[in-house]
Amino acid sequence: MTAVCAMIVGPSAPSGSLFIRDLPVDAADDVVPNRVMTWNICNPCDDSDADRAAEIATYAPQVIGLQEACVRDVRRIRDYLESFYGLVYHVEYGTVLRNWGRCGGAPWNPGAFGQAILSAAPMTDRVAVEYPDGGSEDRGYMAVTTEVGGQQVRVFNTHLAQRRQEAVRAAQAGVLAAQVERHSRAVVLGDFNAVPDAPELTPMWKLATDTDPECRPPAATCEPTTDWQSKFDYVFLRGITPLEHRVQPSSYSDHHMLHTDVDVTPGSGEK
C-alpha cells in the first residue's frame, strides 16, 4: 500500500518530515508592498515545499512569480506561508502541460505544471497563453493585474524554451513583448533561459529595463542567477523605477531568488 501511494503521489511530494524553519533575524516582518520576486523553484527536485515557503517568507514580496511549478506544490507553499508565517497570498496559475514525471498525480490524471503568481492583493484579468512553439517542452506566459506599491500594475510571468533553442526563444519573446507593449506600466518576471546579450531578448530590451541598472546590453554587467553562473532570470520593468534588488542563492533550487523593490508612482519610470 505504501508503494502504491508513493507512485500516485509522485515526485512532487516533499521529502522528509515537515517542520517549521526559523527565519533569519533580518527577515521581513510582513509583506513588503513594493517588492516583486521571480524564482524558478526547480522541477523535478526532491525539496520540501515547507522549505520553499520559508525562503519566500524571508523576503515576503508583494508579488511572486514561480516557474517550473506544480499546482499541488504551489497550493502547499501558499498554505505554509499563511499557517507558519502569517503571510496571506492569492494565487493564479498559468499551467501549460500535465506531466506525471514533473508533478506526479495519478497516471491517468497527472499534475498540472507551468507558472504561478502569488500576490498579497487580489488579481484580476488573468490570462494564460501557451506559446505556438514551446520547443522541447510546452512553454507559455501568464499575466494578471494586481497591486504593487499601492498602484495597479500588469504583471507577467514566463518561462522560455530550454537552452540551445535560440530561434524558439526568439519567437516566444516576440509574442510576449507584443503583449507587454500594450501596457504603460508592467512587471515581467521569469526564467528566460538566455543571457542578457542574447539576440532573442532584443524585443524585451526595446520595451523595458532590468531591475539591475548595470545589466543592459551590449556592455552588460549582470549578477548570475543560476548555479552555473549565468543570468537567466529577470525582473523586467516598464514604466516603473527599480529601487533596490537582491539575488539570493538557495539550496532548494538551481536558480537563485531575484527580488526587487520598486517605485510604481505615476511617471517614476519615464525616460
Coordinates of C-alpha atoms in Angstrom, one line a residue:
M1 CA 0.0 0.0 0.0
T2 CA 2.9 2.4 0.8
A3 CA 4.4 1.8 -2.6
V4 CA 1.1 2.3 -4.3
C5 CA 0.6 5.6 -2.5
A6 CA 4.1 6.8 -3.3
M7 CA 3.5 6.0 -7.0
I8 CA 0.3 8.0 -7.1
V9 CA 1.6 11.0 -5.2
G10 CA 4.6 11.1 -7.5
P11 CA 7.9 13.1 -7.4
S12 CA 6.5 16.5 -6.4
A13 CA 5.7 15.3 -2.9
P14 CA 8.1 16.8 -0.3
S15 CA 10.7 14.6 1.3
G16 CA 11.4 14.3 5.0
S17 CA 9.3 15.2 7.9
L18 CA 7.5 18.6 7.9
F19 CA 9.0 21.2 10.3
I20 CA 8.7 25.0 10.7
R21 CA 12.0 26.6 9.8
D22 CA 13.1 29.7 11.8
L23 CA 13.6 32.7 9.6
P24 CA 16.8 34.9 9.7
V25 CA 16.8 37.7 12.2
D26 CA 16.7 40.2 9.3
A27 CA 13.7 38.6 7.6
A28 CA 10.8 40.8 6.6
D29 CA 8.2 41.3 9.3
D30 CA 5.3 41.4 6.9
V31 CA 4.6 41.6 3.2
V32 CA 6.7 44.3 1.6
P33 CA 4.1 46.2 -0.6
N34 CA 6.5 47.3 -3.3
R35 CA 8.6 44.2 -3.6
V36 CA 8.3 41.7 -6.5
M37 CA 10.2 38.4 -7.0
T38 CA 10.9 35.7 -9.5
W39 CA 12.0 32.2 -8.7
N40 CA 12.3 29.0 -10.8
I41 CA 11.7 26.6 -8.0
C42 CA 13.3 23.6 -9.9
N43 CA 11.4 20.6 -11.0
P44 CA 11.7 17.7 -10.6
C45 CA 13.6 18.3 -7.4
D46 CA 13.2 16.4 -4.2
D47 CA 12.7 19.5 -2.0
S48 CA 10.2 20.3 0.7
D49 CA 7.5 22.9 0.0
A50 CA 7.9 24.0 3.6
D51 CA 11.5 25.0 2.9
R52 CA 10.4 26.8 -0.3
A53 CA 7.8 28.7 1.7
A54 CA 10.5 29.7 4.3
E55 CA 12.7 31.0 1.5
I56 CA 9.9 33.2 0.2
A57 CA 8.8 34.3 3.7
T58 CA 12.3 35.6 4.4
Y59 CA 11.7 38.3 1.8
A60 CA 7.9 38.4 1.8
P61 CA 7.4 40.1 -1.6
Q62 CA 4.0 41.6 -2.6
V63 CA 4.1 39.5 -5.8
I64 CA 6.0 36.3 -6.5
G65 CA 6.3 34.7 -10.0
L66 CA 7.2 31.0 -9.8
Q67 CA 8.3 28.9 -12.7
E68 CA 8.5 25.1 -13.0
A69 CA 5.7 25.0 -10.6
C70 CA 3.2 22.2 -9.9
V71 CA -0.2 23.2 -8.8
R72 CA -0.1 20.9 -5.8
D73 CA 3.3 22.4 -4.7
V74 CA 2.1 26.0 -5.1
R75 CA -1.0 25.2 -3.0
R76 CA 1.2 23.8 -0.2
I77 CA 3.6 26.7 -0.4
R78 CA 0.7 29.2 -0.1
D79 CA -0.8 27.3 2.8
Y80 CA 2.6 27.1 4.6
L81 CA 3.2 30.8 4.1
E82 CA -0.1 31.6 5.8
S83 CA 0.0 28.8 8.5
F84 CA 3.6 29.2 9.5
Y85 CA 4.4 32.8 8.8
G86 CA 1.1 34.6 8.7
L87 CA 1.6 35.8 5.1
V88 CA -1.7 35.6 3.1
Y89 CA -1.4 35.3 -0.7
H90 CA -3.9 34.9 -3.5
V91 CA -2.7 32.6 -6.3
E92 CA -3.3 32.3 -10.0
Y93 CA -1.9 29.5 -12.3
G94 CA -0.7 29.6 -15.8
T95 CA -0.1 25.9 -16.3
V96 CA 0.9 24.7 -19.8
L97 CA 1.0 21.0 -19.5
R98 CA 0.1 18.0 -17.4
N99 CA 3.0 15.7 -16.7
W100 CA 3.3 12.8 -14.3
G101 CA 7.1 12.9 -14.3
R102 CA 7.1 16.6 -13.3
C103 CA 4.1 16.7 -10.9
G104 CA 3.0 13.2 -10.0
G105 CA -0.7 12.5 -9.6
A106 CA -2.5 9.5 -10.9
P107 CA -1.0 8.2 -14.1
W108 CA -4.4 8.9 -15.9
N109 CA -4.6 12.3 -14.3
P110 CA -1.1 13.8 -14.0
G111 CA -0.5 17.1 -12.1
A112 CA -0.5 20.5 -13.8
F113 CA 2.8 22.2 -14.5
G114 CA 3.9 25.6 -15.6
Q115 CA 3.9 29.1 -14.0
A116 CA 2.1 30.6 -11.0
I117 CA 1.7 34.1 -9.5
L118 CA 1.2 34.7 -5.8
S119 CA 0.0 38.2 -4.8
A120 CA -0.9 39.7 -1.4
A121 CA -3.6 41.7 -3.2
P122 CA -6.4 40.2 -5.3
M123 CA -5.7 39.6 -9.0
T124 CA -7.9 40.3 -12.0
D125 CA -7.9 39.8 -15.8
R126 CA -5.9 36.7 -15.7
V127 CA -4.7 35.3 -19.0
A128 CA -2.6 32.1 -19.6
V129 CA -1.1 31.6 -23.1
E130 CA 0.8 28.7 -24.5
Y131 CA 3.4 29.8 -27.0
P132 CA 2.8 28.5 -30.5
D133 CA 6.1 26.6 -30.4
G134 CA 7.3 25.6 -27.0
G135 CA 10.4 23.9 -28.2
S136 CA 11.3 20.6 -26.5
E137 CA 8.6 21.2 -23.8
D138 CA 5.4 23.2 -23.9
R139 CA 6.0 26.7 -22.5
G140 CA 3.9 29.9 -22.1
Y141 CA 3.2 33.0 -20.2
M142 CA 0.6 34.3 -17.8
A143 CA -0.5 37.8 -16.8
V144 CA -2.6 39.3 -14.1
T145 CA -3.5 42.8 -12.9
T146 CA -2.7 43.3 -9.2
E147 CA -1.5 45.9 -6.8
V148 CA 2.2 46.7 -6.3
G149 CA 3.3 49.7 -4.2
G150 CA -0.3 50.8 -3.9
Q151 CA -0.8 51.0 -7.7
Q152 CA -2.5 48.7 -10.2
V153 CA 0.2 47.0 -12.4
R154 CA 0.1 44.4 -15.1
V155 CA 2.3 41.5 -14.1
F156 CA 3.6 38.9 -16.5
N157 CA 5.3 35.6 -15.6
T158 CA 7.0 33.4 -18.2
H159 CA 9.4 30.5 -18.8
L160 CA 11.0 30.4 -22.2
A161 CA 12.3 27.4 -24.1
Q162 CA 15.3 25.5 -22.8
R163 CA 18.9 26.3 -23.7
R164 CA 20.2 25.7 -27.3
Q165 CA 16.8 26.6 -28.7
E166 CA 17.6 30.2 -29.7
A167 CA 15.2 30.5 -32.6
V168 CA 12.3 29.2 -30.5
R169 CA 13.0 31.6 -27.7
A170 CA 13.2 34.5 -30.1
A171 CA 9.7 33.8 -31.4
Q172 CA 8.4 33.4 -27.8
A173 CA 10.0 36.7 -26.7
G174 CA 8.3 38.4 -29.7
V175 CA 4.9 37.0 -28.6
L176 CA 5.4 38.1 -25.0
A177 CA 6.8 41.6 -26.0
A178 CA 3.8 42.3 -28.1
Q179 CA 1.6 41.9 -25.1
V180 CA 3.8 43.8 -22.7
E181 CA 3.9 46.7 -25.1
R182 CA 0.2 47.3 -24.6
H183 CA 0.8 48.4 -21.0
S184 CA 2.5 51.7 -20.0
R185 CA 3.4 50.1 -16.6
A186 CA 4.3 46.4 -16.4
V187 CA 6.4 44.0 -14.4
V188 CA 7.7 41.0 -16.4
L189 CA 9.0 38.1 -14.2
G190 CA 10.6 34.9 -15.4
D191 CA 13.2 32.5 -16.4
F192 CA 14.2 33.5 -20.0
N193 CA 16.9 30.8 -20.4
A194 CA 19.1 33.4 -22.1
V195 CA 21.9 35.7 -21.1
P196 CA 21.3 39.4 -21.4
D197 CA 23.1 40.0 -24.7
A198 CA 21.4 37.0 -26.4
P199 CA 19.7 38.2 -29.6
E200 CA 16.4 36.6 -28.7
L201 CA 15.9 39.1 -25.8
T202 CA 16.1 42.1 -28.1
P203 CA 12.3 42.6 -28.1
M204 CA 12.2 42.8 -24.3
W205 CA 15.2 45.3 -24.1
K206 CA 13.4 47.6 -26.5
L207 CA 10.4 47.8 -24.1
A208 CA 11.8 47.5 -20.6
T209 CA 14.9 47.6 -18.4
D210 CA 16.2 45.0 -16.0
T211 CA 15.9 45.7 -12.3
D212 CA 19.7 46.0 -12.2
P213 CA 20.6 49.3 -13.9
E214 CA 24.1 47.9 -14.8
C215 CA 22.6 44.9 -16.6
R216 CA 21.9 46.0 -20.1
P217 CA 23.5 45.0 -23.4
P218 CA 25.8 45.5 -25.1
A219 CA 28.1 46.1 -22.1
A220 CA 26.0 44.3 -19.6
T221 CA 27.4 43.6 -16.1
C222 CA 24.9 41.3 -14.6
E223 CA 24.9 39.2 -11.4
P224 CA 24.4 35.5 -12.1
T225 CA 21.1 34.0 -11.1
T226 CA 21.8 30.3 -11.6
D227 CA 24.2 27.7 -10.0
W228 CA 26.1 27.5 -13.3
Q229 CA 26.9 31.3 -13.1
S230 CA 24.6 32.6 -15.8
K231 CA 21.9 35.2 -15.6
F232 CA 18.7 33.6 -16.9
D233 CA 16.2 35.2 -14.5
Y234 CA 14.8 38.7 -15.0
V235 CA 12.6 41.3 -13.5
F236 CA 11.9 43.5 -16.5
L237 CA 10.3 46.8 -15.6
R238 CA 8.3 49.0 -18.0
G239 CA 7.3 52.5 -16.7
I240 CA 8.5 51.5 -13.2
T241 CA 11.6 52.6 -11.4
P242 CA 13.8 50.0 -9.6
L243 CA 15.0 51.0 -6.1
E244 CA 17.0 48.0 -4.8
H245 CA 17.4 44.4 -5.9
R246 CA 18.9 41.3 -4.5
V247 CA 20.0 38.0 -5.9
Q248 CA 19.8 35.3 -3.3
P249 CA 21.1 31.8 -3.9
S250 CA 19.0 29.0 -2.5
S251 CA 19.9 25.4 -1.6
Y252 CA 16.4 24.4 -2.7
S253 CA 16.8 25.2 -6.4
D254 CA 19.4 25.5 -9.1
H255 CA 18.1 29.1 -9.7
H256 CA 18.6 31.9 -7.3
M257 CA 15.7 34.1 -6.0
L258 CA 15.7 37.5 -7.5
H259 CA 13.6 40.2 -5.8
T260 CA 13.4 44.0 -6.2
D261 CA 11.8 46.9 -4.5
V262 CA 10.2 49.4 -7.0
D263 CA 8.7 52.8 -7.2
V264 CA 5.4 52.5 -9.0
T265 CA 4.2 56.1 -8.6
P266 CA 2.9 57.5 -12.0
G267 CA 5.8 58.9 -14.0
S268 CA 8.5 57.2 -12.0
G269 CA 9.7 55.1 -14.8
E270 CA 9.6 57.6 -17.6
K271 CA 12.8 58.1 -19.5

